[in-house]
Amino acid sequence: MSNNYQVDHEAQTTRSCVPIASLYQPVQVGQIGSGHAGTSTFFRWPILGALLFDNESSDARDHCANERTFLSYLRLSVLMAIVSMAMTLSFHLKNQPSSLEKHIAKPLGAIFWVLAVLILAAGISNYIRTVNLYSKRAAIVQSGWRTQTILGVLSAAIFATCIVLLVINTMKDTAKALK
C-alpha cells in the first residue's frame, strides 16, 4: 500500500489521504515489534483493523478467554446500569414508593451508575492490557488488586443496598401495623 502524501505549503504540514477501506485492514501483530517500542499494540494503525496473532501453543484459547472475560465485565456493567436506572425511577410493581424510598433512590442510583462505569472501565483496561501483553509474549495472571478492589466495592454496595431496602421495608410494615 502506498501512501499519498500531500504537502500543505501554507501550514507547513503533511496530510495523508488514505481510502476508507484501509482502516479495516488486519494488523499482523508479529510484524509490529521493530521500530515501535513502547507503543500499544491495541492502538496500532489501522485503528479499526483486526489484530492477527500467530497461533502457537494455546494462544487461541487465551485470546478467547480474554474476550470472554471482557464480555463478563460488559455484562456486569450493563446489569449495574439497569439496576441504577430501576432504583432512580423508583420502580415498584405493587405499590407507590414512600417518601423515604424516593429520597434515597437518586443517591443509590448514582452510586450504582458510577459502579457500572468503573466496571466497564476496568474491563476495557484489563482487555487492552492483556492484548498488549499477548503481543509481547508475556505470561499473564488475570487476578490483580484492581479487579479485587472493584469487585469488593461492588459487593459491599450490593450488600449495603440490600440492608437499606430491608430496613425501609420493615419501617413500612411497622407503619402499616400501627395504623
mmCIF file of C-alpha atoms in Angstrom:
data_model
loop_
_atom_site.group_PDB
_atom_site.id
_atom_site.type_symbol
_atom_site.label_atom_id
_atom_site.label_comp_id
_atom_site.label_asym_id
_atom_site.label_seq_id
_atom_site.Cartn_x
_atom_site.Cartn_y
_atom_site.Cartn_z
ATOM 1 C CA MET A 1 0.000 0.000 0.000
ATOM 2 C CA SER A 2 1.492 3.309 -0.980
ATOM 3 C CA ASN A 3 0.678 6.438 0.971
ATOM 4 C CA ASN A 4 -0.187 9.565 -0.958
ATOM 5 C CA TYR A 5 1.359 12.422 0.969
ATOM 6 C CA GLN A 6 0.338 15.968 0.143
ATOM 7 C CA VAL A 7 2.286 18.903 1.495
ATOM 8 C CA ASP A 8 0.284 21.942 2.545
ATOM 9 C CA HIS A 9 2.823 24.724 1.927
ATOM 10 C CA GLU A 10 0.847 27.391 3.802
ATOM 11 C CA ALA A 11 0.523 25.411 7.024
ATOM 12 C CA GLN A 12 3.822 23.514 6.552
ATOM 13 C CA THR A 13 2.117 20.230 7.341
ATOM 14 C CA THR A 14 1.839 16.892 5.591
ATOM 15 C CA ARG A 15 -1.535 15.230 5.066
ATOM 16 C CA SER A 16 -2.045 11.605 4.242
ATOM 17 C CA CYS A 17 -5.132 10.667 2.288
ATOM 18 C CA VAL A 18 -5.975 7.008 2.587
ATOM 19 C CA PRO A 19 -9.054 5.189 1.397
ATOM 20 C CA ILE A 20 -11.661 4.263 3.995
ATOM 21 C CA ALA A 21 -11.180 0.557 3.251
ATOM 22 C CA SER A 22 -7.601 0.750 4.553
ATOM 23 C CA LEU A 23 -8.938 1.487 8.057
ATOM 24 C CA TYR A 24 -10.184 -2.107 8.265
ATOM 25 C CA GLN A 25 -7.069 -3.936 7.071
ATOM 26 C CA PRO A 26 -5.841 -6.580 9.533
ATOM 27 C CA VAL A 27 -2.671 -5.934 11.540
ATOM 28 C CA GLN A 28 -0.178 -8.795 11.891
ATOM 29 C CA VAL A 29 0.993 -8.443 15.499
ATOM 30 C CA GLY A 30 4.242 -10.326 14.984
ATOM 31 C CA GLN A 31 5.344 -7.693 12.447
ATOM 32 C CA ILE A 32 4.726 -4.725 14.761
ATOM 33 C CA GLY A 33 7.714 -5.240 17.049
ATOM 34 C CA SER A 34 10.528 -3.452 15.215
ATOM 35 C CA GLY A 35 10.570 0.324 15.389
ATOM 36 C CA HIS A 36 7.516 0.590 17.631
ATOM 37 C CA ALA A 37 8.993 0.094 21.093
ATOM 38 C CA GLY A 38 6.834 1.490 23.867
ATOM 39 C CA THR A 39 3.702 1.773 21.740
ATOM 40 C CA SER A 40 0.473 -0.056 22.415
ATOM 41 C CA THR A 41 -0.325 -2.960 20.125
ATOM 42 C CA PHE A 42 -4.014 -2.342 20.603
ATOM 43 C CA PHE A 43 -3.878 1.178 19.145
ATOM 44 C CA ARG A 44 -1.703 0.495 16.076
ATOM 45 C CA TRP A 45 -2.744 1.797 12.659
ATOM 46 C CA PRO A 46 -5.139 0.884 11.074
ATOM 47 C CA ILE A 47 -7.174 1.556 14.173
ATOM 48 C CA LEU A 48 -10.218 -0.499 13.145
ATOM 49 C CA GLY A 49 -8.219 -3.429 11.774
ATOM 50 C CA ALA A 50 -8.326 -6.840 13.376
ATOM 51 C CA LEU A 51 -5.214 -7.871 15.312
ATOM 52 C CA LEU A 52 -3.796 -11.114 13.917
ATOM 53 C CA PHE A 53 -1.658 -13.223 16.250
ATOM 54 C CA ASP A 54 0.338 -16.314 15.364
ATOM 55 C CA ASN A 55 -1.436 -19.325 16.846
ATOM 56 C CA GLU A 56 1.309 -21.061 18.777
ATOM 57 C CA SER A 57 0.536 -23.464 21.635
ATOM 58 C CA SER A 58 -2.525 -22.112 23.495
ATOM 59 C CA ASP A 59 -2.746 -18.589 22.054
ATOM 60 C CA ALA A 60 -6.206 -19.009 20.513
ATOM 61 C CA ARG A 61 -7.578 -20.363 23.804
ATOM 62 C CA ASP A 62 -6.026 -17.464 25.742
ATOM 63 C CA HIS A 63 -7.461 -14.840 23.378
ATOM 64 C CA CYS A 64 -10.912 -16.406 23.600
ATOM 65 C CA ALA A 65 -10.643 -16.434 27.402
ATOM 66 C CA ASN A 66 -9.643 -12.757 27.361
ATOM 67 C CA GLU A 67 -12.645 -11.889 25.183
ATOM 68 C CA ARG A 68 -14.981 -13.869 27.459
ATOM 69 C CA THR A 69 -13.593 -12.024 30.468
ATOM 70 C CA PHE A 70 -14.232 -8.676 28.781
ATOM 71 C CA LEU A 71 -17.768 -9.746 27.875
ATOM 72 C CA SER A 72 -18.355 -10.709 31.521
ATOM 73 C CA TYR A 73 -17.266 -7.237 32.616
ATOM 74 C CA LEU A 74 -19.538 -5.732 29.955
ATOM 75 C CA ARG A 75 -22.497 -7.854 31.061
ATOM 76 C CA LEU A 76 -21.957 -6.889 34.714
ATOM 77 C CA SER A 77 -21.668 -3.222 33.767
ATOM 78 C CA VAL A 78 -24.927 -3.297 31.784
ATOM 79 C CA LEU A 79 -26.665 -5.081 34.660
ATOM 80 C CA MET A 80 -25.450 -2.439 37.116
ATOM 81 C CA ALA A 81 -26.649 0.344 34.784
ATOM 82 C CA ILE A 82 -30.095 -1.290 34.593
ATOM 83 C CA VAL A 83 -30.231 -1.613 38.394
ATOM 84 C CA SER A 84 -29.189 2.036 38.645
ATOM 85 C CA MET A 85 -31.984 3.170 36.360
ATOM 86 C CA ALA A 86 -34.531 0.995 38.173
ATOM 87 C CA MET A 87 -33.510 2.500 41.523
ATOM 88 C CA THR A 88 -33.515 6.028 40.189
ATOM 89 C CA LEU A 89 -37.005 5.625 38.743
ATOM 90 C CA SER A 90 -38.240 4.013 41.991
ATOM 91 C CA PHE A 91 -39.635 1.055 40.095
ATOM 92 C CA HIS A 92 -42.347 -0.682 42.134
ATOM 93 C CA LEU A 93 -44.807 -3.309 40.958
ATOM 94 C CA LYS A 94 -47.372 -3.449 43.767
ATOM 95 C CA ASN A 95 -47.498 -0.017 45.386
ATOM 96 C CA GLN A 96 -46.256 3.544 45.201
ATOM 97 C CA PRO A 97 -42.845 4.354 46.711
ATOM 98 C CA SER A 98 -42.749 6.084 50.076
ATOM 99 C CA SER A 99 -41.131 9.467 50.560
ATOM 100 C CA LEU A 100 -38.086 7.835 52.157
ATOM 101 C CA GLU A 101 -37.698 5.497 49.177
ATOM 102 C CA LYS A 102 -37.969 8.448 46.797
ATOM 103 C CA HIS A 103 -35.386 10.310 48.867
ATOM 104 C CA ILE A 104 -32.742 7.558 48.727
ATOM 105 C CA ALA A 105 -33.495 6.417 45.156
ATOM 106 C CA LYS A 106 -31.333 9.005 43.383
ATOM 107 C CA PRO A 107 -28.210 8.602 45.567
ATOM 108 C CA LEU A 108 -28.398 4.817 45.302
ATOM 109 C CA GLY A 109 -28.958 5.070 41.556
ATOM 110 C CA ALA A 110 -25.952 7.390 41.221
ATOM 111 C CA ILE A 111 -23.760 5.003 43.239
ATOM 112 C CA PHE A 112 -24.702 2.065 41.044
ATOM 113 C CA TRP A 113 -24.228 4.144 37.880
ATOM 114 C CA VAL A 114 -20.692 5.089 38.972
ATOM 115 C CA LEU A 115 -20.016 1.432 39.754
ATOM 116 C CA ALA A 116 -21.276 0.458 36.284
ATOM 117 C CA VAL A 117 -18.889 2.930 34.640
ATOM 118 C CA LEU A 118 -15.989 1.762 36.842
ATOM 119 C CA ILE A 119 -16.654 -1.872 35.978
ATOM 120 C CA LEU A 120 -16.752 -1.064 32.265
ATOM 121 C CA ALA A 121 -13.504 0.933 32.501
ATOM 122 C CA ALA A 122 -11.840 -1.901 34.420
ATOM 123 C CA GLY A 123 -12.971 -4.417 31.806
ATOM 124 C CA ILE A 124 -11.693 -2.329 28.894
ATOM 125 C CA SER A 125 -8.355 -1.600 30.561
ATOM 126 C CA ASN A 126 -7.917 -5.261 31.500
ATOM 127 C CA TYR A 127 -8.662 -6.349 27.924
ATOM 128 C CA ILE A 128 -6.271 -3.819 26.355
ATOM 129 C CA ARG A 129 -3.512 -4.582 28.870
ATOM 130 C CA THR A 130 -3.873 -8.301 28.231
ATOM 131 C CA VAL A 131 -3.778 -7.885 24.432
ATOM 132 C CA ASN A 132 -0.616 -5.802 24.779
ATOM 133 C CA LEU A 133 0.962 -8.468 26.993
ATOM 134 C CA TYR A 134 -0.027 -11.179 24.492
ATOM 135 C CA SER A 135 1.760 -9.269 21.757
ATOM 136 C CA LYS A 136 4.938 -9.258 23.892
ATOM 137 C CA ARG A 137 4.557 -12.996 24.583
ATOM 138 C CA ALA A 138 4.439 -12.296 28.328
ATOM 139 C CA ALA A 139 2.913 -14.586 30.926
ATOM 140 C CA ILE A 140 -0.326 -13.241 32.322
ATOM 141 C CA VAL A 141 -2.139 -13.655 35.627
ATOM 142 C CA GLN A 142 -5.645 -12.205 35.438
ATOM 143 C CA SER A 143 -6.325 -11.641 39.130
ATOM 144 C CA GLY A 144 -4.941 -8.402 40.497
ATOM 145 C CA TRP A 145 -5.536 -5.835 43.211
ATOM 146 C CA ARG A 146 -7.546 -3.602 40.847
ATOM 147 C CA THR A 147 -10.034 -6.340 39.983
ATOM 148 C CA GLN A 148 -10.341 -7.455 43.597
ATOM 149 C CA THR A 149 -10.890 -3.868 44.799
ATOM 150 C CA ILE A 150 -13.599 -3.071 42.259
ATOM 151 C CA LEU A 151 -15.450 -6.330 42.861
ATOM 152 C CA GLY A 152 -15.102 -5.861 46.633
ATOM 153 C CA VAL A 153 -16.600 -2.358 46.463
ATOM 154 C CA LEU A 154 -19.361 -3.681 44.224
ATOM 155 C CA SER A 155 -20.159 -6.484 46.670
ATOM 156 C CA ALA A 156 -20.194 -4.047 49.597
ATOM 157 C CA ALA A 157 -22.527 -1.692 47.699
ATOM 158 C CA ILE A 158 -24.929 -4.501 46.858
ATOM 159 C CA PHE A 159 -24.891 -5.783 50.451
ATOM 160 C CA ALA A 160 -25.417 -2.269 51.887
ATOM 161 C CA THR A 161 -28.274 -1.635 49.447
ATOM 162 C CA CYS A 162 -29.963 -4.878 50.487
ATOM 163 C CA ILE A 163 -29.694 -3.866 54.149
ATOM 164 C CA VAL A 164 -31.110 -0.395 53.425
ATOM 165 C CA LEU A 165 -34.013 -1.812 51.426
ATOM 166 C CA LEU A 166 -34.787 -4.368 54.156
ATOM 167 C CA VAL A 167 -34.796 -1.635 56.813
ATOM 168 C CA ILE A 168 -37.107 0.514 54.684
ATOM 169 C CA ASN A 169 -39.448 -2.436 54.147
ATOM 170 C CA THR A 170 -39.504 -3.151 57.886
ATOM 171 C CA MET A 171 -40.238 0.517 58.637
ATOM 172 C CA LYS A 172 -43.053 0.489 56.093
ATOM 173 C CA ASP A 173 -44.543 -2.700 57.609
ATOM 174 C CA THR A 174 -44.407 -1.322 61.161
ATOM 175 C CA ALA A 175 -46.034 1.918 59.989
ATOM 176 C CA LYS A 176 -48.866 -0.091 58.383
ATOM 177 C CA ALA A 177 -49.284 -2.160 61.577
ATOM 178 C CA LEU A 178 -49.579 0.977 63.726
ATOM 179 C CA LYS A 179 -52.357 2.446 61.560
#
